[in-house]
XYZ file of C-alpha atoms in Angstrom:
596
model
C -11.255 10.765 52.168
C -13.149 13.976 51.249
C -9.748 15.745 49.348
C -9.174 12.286 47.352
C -12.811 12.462 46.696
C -12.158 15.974 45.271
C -9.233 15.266 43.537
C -10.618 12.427 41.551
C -13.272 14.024 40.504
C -11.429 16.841 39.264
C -9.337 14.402 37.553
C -12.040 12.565 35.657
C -13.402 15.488 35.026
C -10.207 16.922 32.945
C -9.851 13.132 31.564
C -13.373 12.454 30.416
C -15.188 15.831 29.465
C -14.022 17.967 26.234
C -12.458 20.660 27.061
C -13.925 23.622 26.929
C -13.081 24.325 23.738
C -15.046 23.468 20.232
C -14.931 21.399 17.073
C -14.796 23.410 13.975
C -15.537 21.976 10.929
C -12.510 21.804 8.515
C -12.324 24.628 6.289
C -13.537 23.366 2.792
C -13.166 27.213 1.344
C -9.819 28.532 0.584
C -10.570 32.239 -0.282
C -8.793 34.671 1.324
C -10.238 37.913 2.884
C -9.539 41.087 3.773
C -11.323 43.009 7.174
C -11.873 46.897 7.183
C -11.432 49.016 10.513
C -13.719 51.303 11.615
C -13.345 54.085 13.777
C -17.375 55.541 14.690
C -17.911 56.021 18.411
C -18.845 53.563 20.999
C -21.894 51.886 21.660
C -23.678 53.909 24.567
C -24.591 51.419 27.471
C -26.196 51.381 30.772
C -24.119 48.674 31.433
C -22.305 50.495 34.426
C -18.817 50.561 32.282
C -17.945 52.434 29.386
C -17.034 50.620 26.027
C -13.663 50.133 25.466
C -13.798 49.703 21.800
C -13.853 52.614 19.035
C -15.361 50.977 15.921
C -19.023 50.035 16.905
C -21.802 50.191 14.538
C -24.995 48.280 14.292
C -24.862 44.835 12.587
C -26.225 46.041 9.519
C -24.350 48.758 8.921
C -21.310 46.744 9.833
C -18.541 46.832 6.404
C -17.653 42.301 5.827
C -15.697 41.577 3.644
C -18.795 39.329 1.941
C -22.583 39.887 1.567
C -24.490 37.080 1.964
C -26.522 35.060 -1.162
C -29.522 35.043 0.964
C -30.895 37.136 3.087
C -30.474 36.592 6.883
C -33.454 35.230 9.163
C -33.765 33.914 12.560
C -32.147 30.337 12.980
C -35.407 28.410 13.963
C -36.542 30.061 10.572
C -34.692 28.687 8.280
C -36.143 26.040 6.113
C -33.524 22.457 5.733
C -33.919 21.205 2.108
C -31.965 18.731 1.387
C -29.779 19.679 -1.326
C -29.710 18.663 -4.607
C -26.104 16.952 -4.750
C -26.460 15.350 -8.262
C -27.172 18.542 -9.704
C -24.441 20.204 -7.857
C -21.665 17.522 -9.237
C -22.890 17.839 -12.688
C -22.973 21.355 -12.672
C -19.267 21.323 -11.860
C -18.449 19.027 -14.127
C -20.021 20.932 -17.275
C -18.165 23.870 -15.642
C -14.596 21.586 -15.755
C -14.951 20.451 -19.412
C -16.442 24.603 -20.212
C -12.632 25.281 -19.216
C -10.911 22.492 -21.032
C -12.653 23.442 -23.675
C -11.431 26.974 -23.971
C -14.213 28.641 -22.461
C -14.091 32.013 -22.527
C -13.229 33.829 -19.315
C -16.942 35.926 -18.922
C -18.427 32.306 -19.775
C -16.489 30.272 -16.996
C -16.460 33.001 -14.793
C -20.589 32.778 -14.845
C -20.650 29.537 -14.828
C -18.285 29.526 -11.522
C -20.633 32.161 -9.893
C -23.115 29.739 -10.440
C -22.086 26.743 -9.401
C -20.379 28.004 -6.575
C -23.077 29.393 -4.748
C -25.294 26.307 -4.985
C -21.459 24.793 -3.427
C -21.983 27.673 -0.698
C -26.324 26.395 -0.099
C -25.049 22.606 0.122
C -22.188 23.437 2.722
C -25.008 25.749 4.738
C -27.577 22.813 4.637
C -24.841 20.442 5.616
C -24.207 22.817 8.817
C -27.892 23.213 9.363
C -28.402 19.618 9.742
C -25.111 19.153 11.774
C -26.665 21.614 14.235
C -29.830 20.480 14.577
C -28.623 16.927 15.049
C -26.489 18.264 17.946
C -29.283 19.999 19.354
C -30.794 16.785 19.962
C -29.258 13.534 18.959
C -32.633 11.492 19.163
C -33.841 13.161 16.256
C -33.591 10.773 13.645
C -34.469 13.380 10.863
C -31.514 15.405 11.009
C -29.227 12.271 11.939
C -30.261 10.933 8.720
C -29.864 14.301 7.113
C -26.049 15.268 8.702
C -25.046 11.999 7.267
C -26.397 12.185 3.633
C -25.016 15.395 3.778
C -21.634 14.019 5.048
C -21.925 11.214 2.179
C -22.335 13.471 -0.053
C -18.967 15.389 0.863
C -16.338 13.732 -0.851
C -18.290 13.440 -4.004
C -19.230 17.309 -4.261
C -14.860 18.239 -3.238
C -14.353 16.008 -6.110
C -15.768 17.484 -8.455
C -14.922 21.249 -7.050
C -11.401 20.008 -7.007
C -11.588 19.067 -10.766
C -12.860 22.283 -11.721
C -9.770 24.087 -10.018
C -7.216 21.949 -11.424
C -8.798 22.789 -14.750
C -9.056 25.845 -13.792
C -5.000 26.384 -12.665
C -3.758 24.549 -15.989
C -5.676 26.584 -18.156
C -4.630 30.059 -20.015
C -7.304 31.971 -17.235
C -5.152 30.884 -14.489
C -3.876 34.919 -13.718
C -6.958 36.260 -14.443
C -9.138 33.748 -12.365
C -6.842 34.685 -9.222
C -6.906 38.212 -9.683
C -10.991 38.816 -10.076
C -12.189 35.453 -8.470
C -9.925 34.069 -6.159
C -6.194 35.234 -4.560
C -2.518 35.493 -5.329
C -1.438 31.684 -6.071
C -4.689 30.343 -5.326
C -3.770 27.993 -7.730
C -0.644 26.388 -6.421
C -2.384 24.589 -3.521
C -4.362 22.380 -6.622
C -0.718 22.120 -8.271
C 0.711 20.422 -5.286
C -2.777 18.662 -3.414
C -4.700 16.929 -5.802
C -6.656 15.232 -3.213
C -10.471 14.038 -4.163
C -9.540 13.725 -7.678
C -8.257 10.092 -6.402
C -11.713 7.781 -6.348
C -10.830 5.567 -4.199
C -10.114 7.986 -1.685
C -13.374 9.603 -1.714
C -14.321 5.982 -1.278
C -12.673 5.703 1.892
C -13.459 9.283 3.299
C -17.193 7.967 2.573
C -16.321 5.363 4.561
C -14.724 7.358 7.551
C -17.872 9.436 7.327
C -19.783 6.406 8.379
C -17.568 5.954 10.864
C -18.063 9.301 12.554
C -21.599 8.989 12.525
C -21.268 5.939 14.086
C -19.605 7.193 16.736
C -22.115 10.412 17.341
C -25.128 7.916 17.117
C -23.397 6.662 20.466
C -22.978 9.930 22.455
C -26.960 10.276 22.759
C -28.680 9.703 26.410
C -25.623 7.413 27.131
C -26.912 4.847 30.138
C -25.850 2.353 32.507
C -26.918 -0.006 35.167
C -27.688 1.187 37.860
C -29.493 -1.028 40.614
C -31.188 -3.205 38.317
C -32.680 -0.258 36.129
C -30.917 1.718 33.020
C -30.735 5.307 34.178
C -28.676 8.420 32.510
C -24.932 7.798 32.874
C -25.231 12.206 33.548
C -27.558 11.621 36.235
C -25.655 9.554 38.479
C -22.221 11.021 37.886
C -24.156 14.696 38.410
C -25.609 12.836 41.794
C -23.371 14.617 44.276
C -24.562 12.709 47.066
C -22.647 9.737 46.050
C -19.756 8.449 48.252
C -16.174 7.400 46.598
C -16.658 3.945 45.721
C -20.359 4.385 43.736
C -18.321 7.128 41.527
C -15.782 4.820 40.671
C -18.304 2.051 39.797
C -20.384 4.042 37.560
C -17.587 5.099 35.844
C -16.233 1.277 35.245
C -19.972 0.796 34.007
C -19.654 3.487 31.504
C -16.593 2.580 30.352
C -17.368 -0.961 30.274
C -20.140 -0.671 27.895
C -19.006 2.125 25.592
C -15.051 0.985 25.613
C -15.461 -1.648 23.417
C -17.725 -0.033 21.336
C -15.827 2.878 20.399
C -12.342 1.008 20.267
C -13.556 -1.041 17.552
C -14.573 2.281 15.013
C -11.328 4.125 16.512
C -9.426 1.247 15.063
C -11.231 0.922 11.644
C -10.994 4.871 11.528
C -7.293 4.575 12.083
C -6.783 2.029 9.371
C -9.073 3.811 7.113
C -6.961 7.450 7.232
C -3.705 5.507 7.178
C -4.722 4.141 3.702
C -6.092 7.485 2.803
C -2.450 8.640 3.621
C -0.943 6.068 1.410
C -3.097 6.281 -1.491
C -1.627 9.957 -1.605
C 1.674 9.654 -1.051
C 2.117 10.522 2.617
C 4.481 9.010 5.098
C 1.892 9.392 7.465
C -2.185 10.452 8.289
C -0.445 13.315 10.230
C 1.799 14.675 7.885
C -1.625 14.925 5.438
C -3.853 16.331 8.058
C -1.067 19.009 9.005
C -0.802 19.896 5.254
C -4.201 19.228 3.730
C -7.141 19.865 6.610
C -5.054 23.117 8.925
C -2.435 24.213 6.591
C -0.071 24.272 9.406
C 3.463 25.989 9.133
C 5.070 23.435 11.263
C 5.536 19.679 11.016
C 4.716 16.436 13.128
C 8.330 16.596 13.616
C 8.079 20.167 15.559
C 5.453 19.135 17.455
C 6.670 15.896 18.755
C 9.844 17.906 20.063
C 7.641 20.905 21.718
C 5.539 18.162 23.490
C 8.378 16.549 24.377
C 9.942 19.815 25.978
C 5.643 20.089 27.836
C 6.489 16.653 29.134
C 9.509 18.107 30.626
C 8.604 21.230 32.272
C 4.996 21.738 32.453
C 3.512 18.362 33.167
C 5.089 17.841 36.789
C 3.222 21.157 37.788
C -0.384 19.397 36.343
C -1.931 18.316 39.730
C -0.969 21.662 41.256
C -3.195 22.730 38.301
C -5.911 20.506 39.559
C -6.155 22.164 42.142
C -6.045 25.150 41.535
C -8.892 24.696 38.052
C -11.487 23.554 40.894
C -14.005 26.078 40.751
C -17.458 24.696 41.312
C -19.467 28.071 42.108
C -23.352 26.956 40.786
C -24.689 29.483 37.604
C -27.517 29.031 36.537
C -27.545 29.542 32.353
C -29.962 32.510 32.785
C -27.007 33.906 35.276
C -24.318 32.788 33.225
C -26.115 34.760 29.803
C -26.943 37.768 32.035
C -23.342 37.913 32.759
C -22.179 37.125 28.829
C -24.096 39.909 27.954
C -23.003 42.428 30.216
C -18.936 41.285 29.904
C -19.904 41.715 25.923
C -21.111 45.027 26.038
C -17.910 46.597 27.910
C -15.708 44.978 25.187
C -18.054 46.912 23.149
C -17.147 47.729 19.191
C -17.114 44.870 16.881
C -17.864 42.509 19.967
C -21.171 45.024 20.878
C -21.864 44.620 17.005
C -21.624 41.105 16.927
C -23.377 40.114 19.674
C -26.149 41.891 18.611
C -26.336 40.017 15.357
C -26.277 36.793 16.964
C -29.153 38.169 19.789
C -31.024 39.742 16.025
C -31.167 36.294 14.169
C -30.982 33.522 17.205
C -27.371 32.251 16.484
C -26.674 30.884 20.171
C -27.764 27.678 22.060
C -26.875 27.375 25.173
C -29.939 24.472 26.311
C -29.627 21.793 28.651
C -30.827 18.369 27.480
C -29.069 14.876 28.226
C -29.600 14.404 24.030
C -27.400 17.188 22.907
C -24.289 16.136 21.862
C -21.377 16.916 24.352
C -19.090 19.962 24.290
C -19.191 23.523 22.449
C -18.303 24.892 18.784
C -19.150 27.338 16.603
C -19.989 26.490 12.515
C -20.583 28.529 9.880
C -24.114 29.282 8.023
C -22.137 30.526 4.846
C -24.995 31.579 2.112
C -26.423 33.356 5.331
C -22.742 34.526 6.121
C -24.321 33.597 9.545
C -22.094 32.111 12.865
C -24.042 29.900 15.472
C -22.700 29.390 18.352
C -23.132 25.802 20.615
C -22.663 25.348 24.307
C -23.550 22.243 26.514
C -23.661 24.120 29.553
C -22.504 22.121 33.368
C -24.334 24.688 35.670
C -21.224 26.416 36.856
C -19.448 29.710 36.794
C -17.266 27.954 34.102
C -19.740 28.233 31.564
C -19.385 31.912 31.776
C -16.011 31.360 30.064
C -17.095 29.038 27.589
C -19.405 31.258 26.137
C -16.496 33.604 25.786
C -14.306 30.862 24.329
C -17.069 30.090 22.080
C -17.981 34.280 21.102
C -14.393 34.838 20.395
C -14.887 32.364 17.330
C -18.349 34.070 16.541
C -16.927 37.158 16.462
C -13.780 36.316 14.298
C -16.582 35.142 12.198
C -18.350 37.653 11.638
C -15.945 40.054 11.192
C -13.765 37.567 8.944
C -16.804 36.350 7.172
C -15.271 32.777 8.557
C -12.250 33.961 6.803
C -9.740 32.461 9.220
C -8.789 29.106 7.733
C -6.063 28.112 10.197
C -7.420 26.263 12.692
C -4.383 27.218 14.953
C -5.557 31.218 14.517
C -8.831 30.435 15.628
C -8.186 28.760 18.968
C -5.880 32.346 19.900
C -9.466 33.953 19.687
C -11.520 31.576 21.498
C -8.562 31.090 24.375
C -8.051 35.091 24.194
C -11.084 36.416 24.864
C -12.035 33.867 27.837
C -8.449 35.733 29.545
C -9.373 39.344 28.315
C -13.399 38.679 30.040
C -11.916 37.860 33.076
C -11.105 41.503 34.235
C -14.430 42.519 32.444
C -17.312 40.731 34.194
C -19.418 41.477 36.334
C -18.282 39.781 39.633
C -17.359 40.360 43.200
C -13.565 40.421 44.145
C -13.926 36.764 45.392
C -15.531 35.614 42.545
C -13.155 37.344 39.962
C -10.142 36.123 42.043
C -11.646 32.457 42.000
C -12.570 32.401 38.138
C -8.997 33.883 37.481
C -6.738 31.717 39.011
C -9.276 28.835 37.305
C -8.168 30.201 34.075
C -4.938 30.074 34.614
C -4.695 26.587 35.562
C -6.814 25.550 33.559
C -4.432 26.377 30.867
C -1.564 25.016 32.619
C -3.829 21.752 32.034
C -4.911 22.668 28.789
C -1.055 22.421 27.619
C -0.305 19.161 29.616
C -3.652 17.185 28.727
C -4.147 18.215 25.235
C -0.191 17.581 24.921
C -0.668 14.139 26.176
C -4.056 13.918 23.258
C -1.647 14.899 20.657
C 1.362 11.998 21.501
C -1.435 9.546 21.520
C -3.070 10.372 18.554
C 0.630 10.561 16.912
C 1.438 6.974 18.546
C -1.887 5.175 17.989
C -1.555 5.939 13.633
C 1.445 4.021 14.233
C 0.482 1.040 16.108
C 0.872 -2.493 14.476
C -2.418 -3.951 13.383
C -1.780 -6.533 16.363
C -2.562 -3.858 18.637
C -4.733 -1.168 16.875
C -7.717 -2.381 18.731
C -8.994 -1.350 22.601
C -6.939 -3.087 24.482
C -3.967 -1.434 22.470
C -5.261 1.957 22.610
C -6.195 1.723 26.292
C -2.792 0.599 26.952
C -0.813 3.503 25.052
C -3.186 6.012 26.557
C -2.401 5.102 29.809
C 0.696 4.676 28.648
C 0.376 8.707 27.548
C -0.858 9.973 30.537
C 1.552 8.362 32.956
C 4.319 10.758 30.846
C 1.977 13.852 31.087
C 2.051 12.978 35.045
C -1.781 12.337 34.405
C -1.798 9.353 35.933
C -3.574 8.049 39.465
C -2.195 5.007 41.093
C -5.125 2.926 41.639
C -6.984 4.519 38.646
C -5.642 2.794 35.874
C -8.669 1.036 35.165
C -10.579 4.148 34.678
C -7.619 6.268 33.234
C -7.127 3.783 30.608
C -10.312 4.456 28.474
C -10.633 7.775 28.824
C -9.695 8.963 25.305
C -12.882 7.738 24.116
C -14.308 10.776 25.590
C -12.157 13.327 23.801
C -14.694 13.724 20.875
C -11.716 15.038 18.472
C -9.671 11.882 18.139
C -12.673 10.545 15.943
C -14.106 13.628 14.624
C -11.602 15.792 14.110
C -7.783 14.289 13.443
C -4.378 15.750 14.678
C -7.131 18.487 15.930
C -5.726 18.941 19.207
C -1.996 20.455 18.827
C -3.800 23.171 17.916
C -5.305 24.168 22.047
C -1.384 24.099 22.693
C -0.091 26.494 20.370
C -3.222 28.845 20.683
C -3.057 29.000 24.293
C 0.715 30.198 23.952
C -0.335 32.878 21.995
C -3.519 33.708 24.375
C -0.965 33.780 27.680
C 0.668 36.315 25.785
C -2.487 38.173 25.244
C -3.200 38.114 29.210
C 0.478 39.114 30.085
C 0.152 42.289 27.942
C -3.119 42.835 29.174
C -1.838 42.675 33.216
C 1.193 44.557 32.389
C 0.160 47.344 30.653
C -3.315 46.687 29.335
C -2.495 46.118 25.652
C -4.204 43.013 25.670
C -7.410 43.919 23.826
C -5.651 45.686 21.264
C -3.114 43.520 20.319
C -5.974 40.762 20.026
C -7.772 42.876 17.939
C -4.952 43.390 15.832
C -4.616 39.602 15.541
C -8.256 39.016 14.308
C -7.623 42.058 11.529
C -4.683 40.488 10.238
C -5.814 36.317 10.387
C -7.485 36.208 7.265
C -5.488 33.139 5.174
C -2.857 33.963 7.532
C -1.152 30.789 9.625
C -0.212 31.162 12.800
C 3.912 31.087 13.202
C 3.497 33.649 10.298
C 0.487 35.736 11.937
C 2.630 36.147 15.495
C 5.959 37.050 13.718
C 3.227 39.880 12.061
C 2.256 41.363 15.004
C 5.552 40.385 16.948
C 5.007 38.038 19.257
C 6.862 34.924 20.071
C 6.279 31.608 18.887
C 5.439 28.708 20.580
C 8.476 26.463 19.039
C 11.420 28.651 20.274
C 13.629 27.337 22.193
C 13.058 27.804 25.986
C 9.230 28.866 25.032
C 8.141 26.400 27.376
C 10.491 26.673 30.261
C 9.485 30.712 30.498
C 6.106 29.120 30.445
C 6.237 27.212 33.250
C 8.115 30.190 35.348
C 4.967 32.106 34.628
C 2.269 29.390 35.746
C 4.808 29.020 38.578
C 4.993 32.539 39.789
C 1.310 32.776 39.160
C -0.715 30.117 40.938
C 1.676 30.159 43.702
């Protein structure tokens, strides 16, 4: 009874928490960047272990590729004023008929500068009150706040994306690119002409309110519990409880919250499907490949590369489940004490980094049942500031989240948030949690334990984020009949049962669980993305245990990901891709040969 104990809850676990991974937001600016190396000495530490990095210098003598609009403070200093959005779209729209009106290049080129950096202080305010609403979800202040600012959105894109269609079919076209923006900036606003279409900034509006809808639930979520309402976290975090009182305060949680969420999944689902239609997509996918991550593959690929998981990885994912269990307590003090220290012998730009985020307060890493799920990393871009988020469980595990997360802070930093492709991102997060492990400070057992965690918990990572992707690809294509819960319960259990996620007996609970994977709502088509990173992170850890190349070839990554996608960023620095053929079946060898 005590291993099916074990196993199930190391099941729900990888069914019903986010992974370990983050939400980005979508990347609204298109500019492209370049990063400078450096080459000054080392950071000296007392940190037991020499730096292994060559380009350290302090944070402010650090060369970005930007400078910030205003100058940087601590994050509990910064002062939320809600922007003035009416002001911002008439400003752009002065700026759009200045350029249809033959403007002079000096003239629209101020009047860009302008404009744009008010765009740059409503995008930072936007994040501000996103992160502060995460912080704690029961402040109804910055709920209120992230919303507007979400309402807001489509409205301000619209008129941005005016101003560069002007911009692109007027006689400053070359000139714009070469001394304001990049190389055929243009011909994205040739091909996408996206919020120029009113009524769908109507129905983004609309799938705004959605969203928030859906956060407003994920606050202090309760249940039943003996006659009282009590913290759905406490009692699942009660590890005195036998089999059968987990399973029923699961069934409670789902029952309540199910229903709920089903019926804004569906109305988000028919809401992007019209989106899709009123632009001339086949599908929400093929627009959210092109439009929000700029991918350099299609649905198509994907479908047959998690067809070709199915095949060879997912019959190996309760090995993985086993293996992932790794339930050593941390306390966060422990856990930041470690951070640091695993930081510090990466040293260089990671040394540099860290420091900024330690100089200005960019990290929380709190406990509170009123934070919002999960981890991520946003973007404070008049600051050019990261923060970085973490929910943290208590365990060892966080250790590697706050790598996950840092590898995103410092791509960044040093990028200036640069890195558009969503795809290139996840390689840094997923990277640097492998490239810590041999850097921390822990004892044999520990770093043995943590390891072989990692490991499968990227076996899982491919399998269960595999199985995310086919549902989100199936559910957009659902008949209205059955785009509602029962429907979506049915094709997610439906999904895991082909990703060998399923549980006889467990149906009931397995059936719901998407509702928990914050990304279907928030962020669409997101999840492809932990797949084709994590390729490209394995291959980070296999140079790094076969001849220790590791670091540097993920530092060579980050210098080279600015506007870069990622098929086109690994052929760069020649490594394979994810979609060739028999990519998967040398993948499972190595998880094979590894956690055996």
């Amino acid at each position: 009874m005590k291993k099916r104990l074990v196993l199930l809850l190391s099941l729900l676990l990888a069914l019903s928490v986010l992974l370990q991974g983050c939400l980005m937001p979508f990347p609204s600016d298109r500019f492209d960047y370049l990063t400078e190396e450096t080459t000054e000495p080392t950071k000296p530490t007392d940190r037991g272990e020499p730096a292994e990095a060559d380009s350290y210098l302090p944070y402010d003598e650090f060369p970005r590729p930007e400078e910030a609009e205003l100058e940087p403070v601590a994050f509990e200093d910064i002062e939320y004023t809600r922007p003035d959005a009416a002001a911002l779209c008439k400003a752009l729209g002065e700026l759009e008929k200045l350029v249809k009106n033959g403007g002079s290049f000096d003239e629209v080129g101020a009047a860009f500068e302008a404009a744009y950096s008010d765009y740059s202080l409503f995008n930072t305010m936007d994040s501000l009150s996103y992160i502060r609403h995460t912080i704690d979800l029961n402040d109804e202040y910055y709920e209120t706040e992230n919303n507007w600012c979400e309402e807001q959105s489509p409205l301000i894109e619209q008129a941005l994306e005016k101003c560069y269609i002007a911009m692109g079919q007027s006689d400053l076209r070359d000139r714009l690119e070469e001394e304001y923006f990049t190389e055929d900036f243009f011909d994205f606003y040739d091909e996408n002409q996206i919020y120029s279409n009113d009524r769908v900034v109507k129905l983004m509006q609309k799938d705004n309110d959605l969203q928030a809808q859906y956060m407003a639930l994920q606050s202090d979520q309760t249940i039943e519990w003996n006659g009282e309402e009590v913290l759905y976290e406490d009692i699942i975090g009660d590890e005195s409880l036998d089999y059968d009182s987990y399973l029923t305060a699961y069934q409670l949680y789902y029952n309540k919250y199910n229903p709920q969420v089903g019926e804004i999944f569906a109305e988000m689902i028919r809401t992007r499907n019209e989106i899709a239609r009123e632009l001339g997509y086949d599908t929400f996918a093929d627009f959210a490949y092109s439009y929000y991550y700029d991918r350099d593959y299609t649905p198509e690929e994907a479908e047959d590369y998690l067809s070709d998981i199915a095949a060879e990885l997912a019959p190996m994912y309760f090995y993985a489940v086993y293996g992932a269990q790794n339930t050593t307590p941390c306390s966060t003090d422990e856990v930041l004490d470690l951070f640091e220290k695993t930081v510090y012998r990466f040293g260089g730009e990671f040394a540099t980094s860290y420091e900024f985020m330690q100089a200005y307060d960019l990290m929380d890493i709190t406990d509170s049942s009123s934070k919002m799920p999960g981890s991520y990393v946003t973007y404070l871009s008049s600051y050019q500031m990261p923060f970085l988020y973490v929910s943290p469980t208590g365990k060892l595990d966080d250790l590697l989240t706050c790598c996950h997360e840092f590898g995103h802070f410092v791509d960044g930093f040093v990028n200036c948030n640069g890195t558009s492709s969503i795809d290139c991102n996840e390689i840094f997060s997923q990277g640097l949690e492998f490239l810590s492990l041999s850097r921390a400070e822990l004892d044999d057992d520990e770093r043995e334990a943590l390891t072989i965690s990692k490991v499968a918990d990227s076996l899982m990572t491919f399998v269960s984020q595999a199985a995310y992707a086919e549902f989100e690809l199936r559910a957009y294509a659902l008949p209205d009949d059955q785009l509602n819960t029962e429907g979506l319960n049915a094709l997610f259990l439906e999904c895991m049962e082909e990703f060998g996620q399923s549980y006889t007996g467990m149906e009931d609970i397995i059936a719901p669980g998407w509702i928990d994977i914050q990304h279907f709502l928030i962020a669409p088509y997101y999840v492809i993305s932990y797949c084709v990173s994590n390729d490209a992170a394995l291959q980070i850890f296999q140079l790094e245990e076969e001849n220790g190349t590791g670091l540097e070839t993920y530092r060579a990554l980050m210098s080279t990901s600015s506007g870069n996608t990622i098929l086109a960023l690994l052929e760069e620095n020649g490594m394979e891709s994810p979609f060739e053929p028999g990519r998967v079946e040398e993948l499972a060898d190595f998880f094979e040969d590894y956690l055996s």
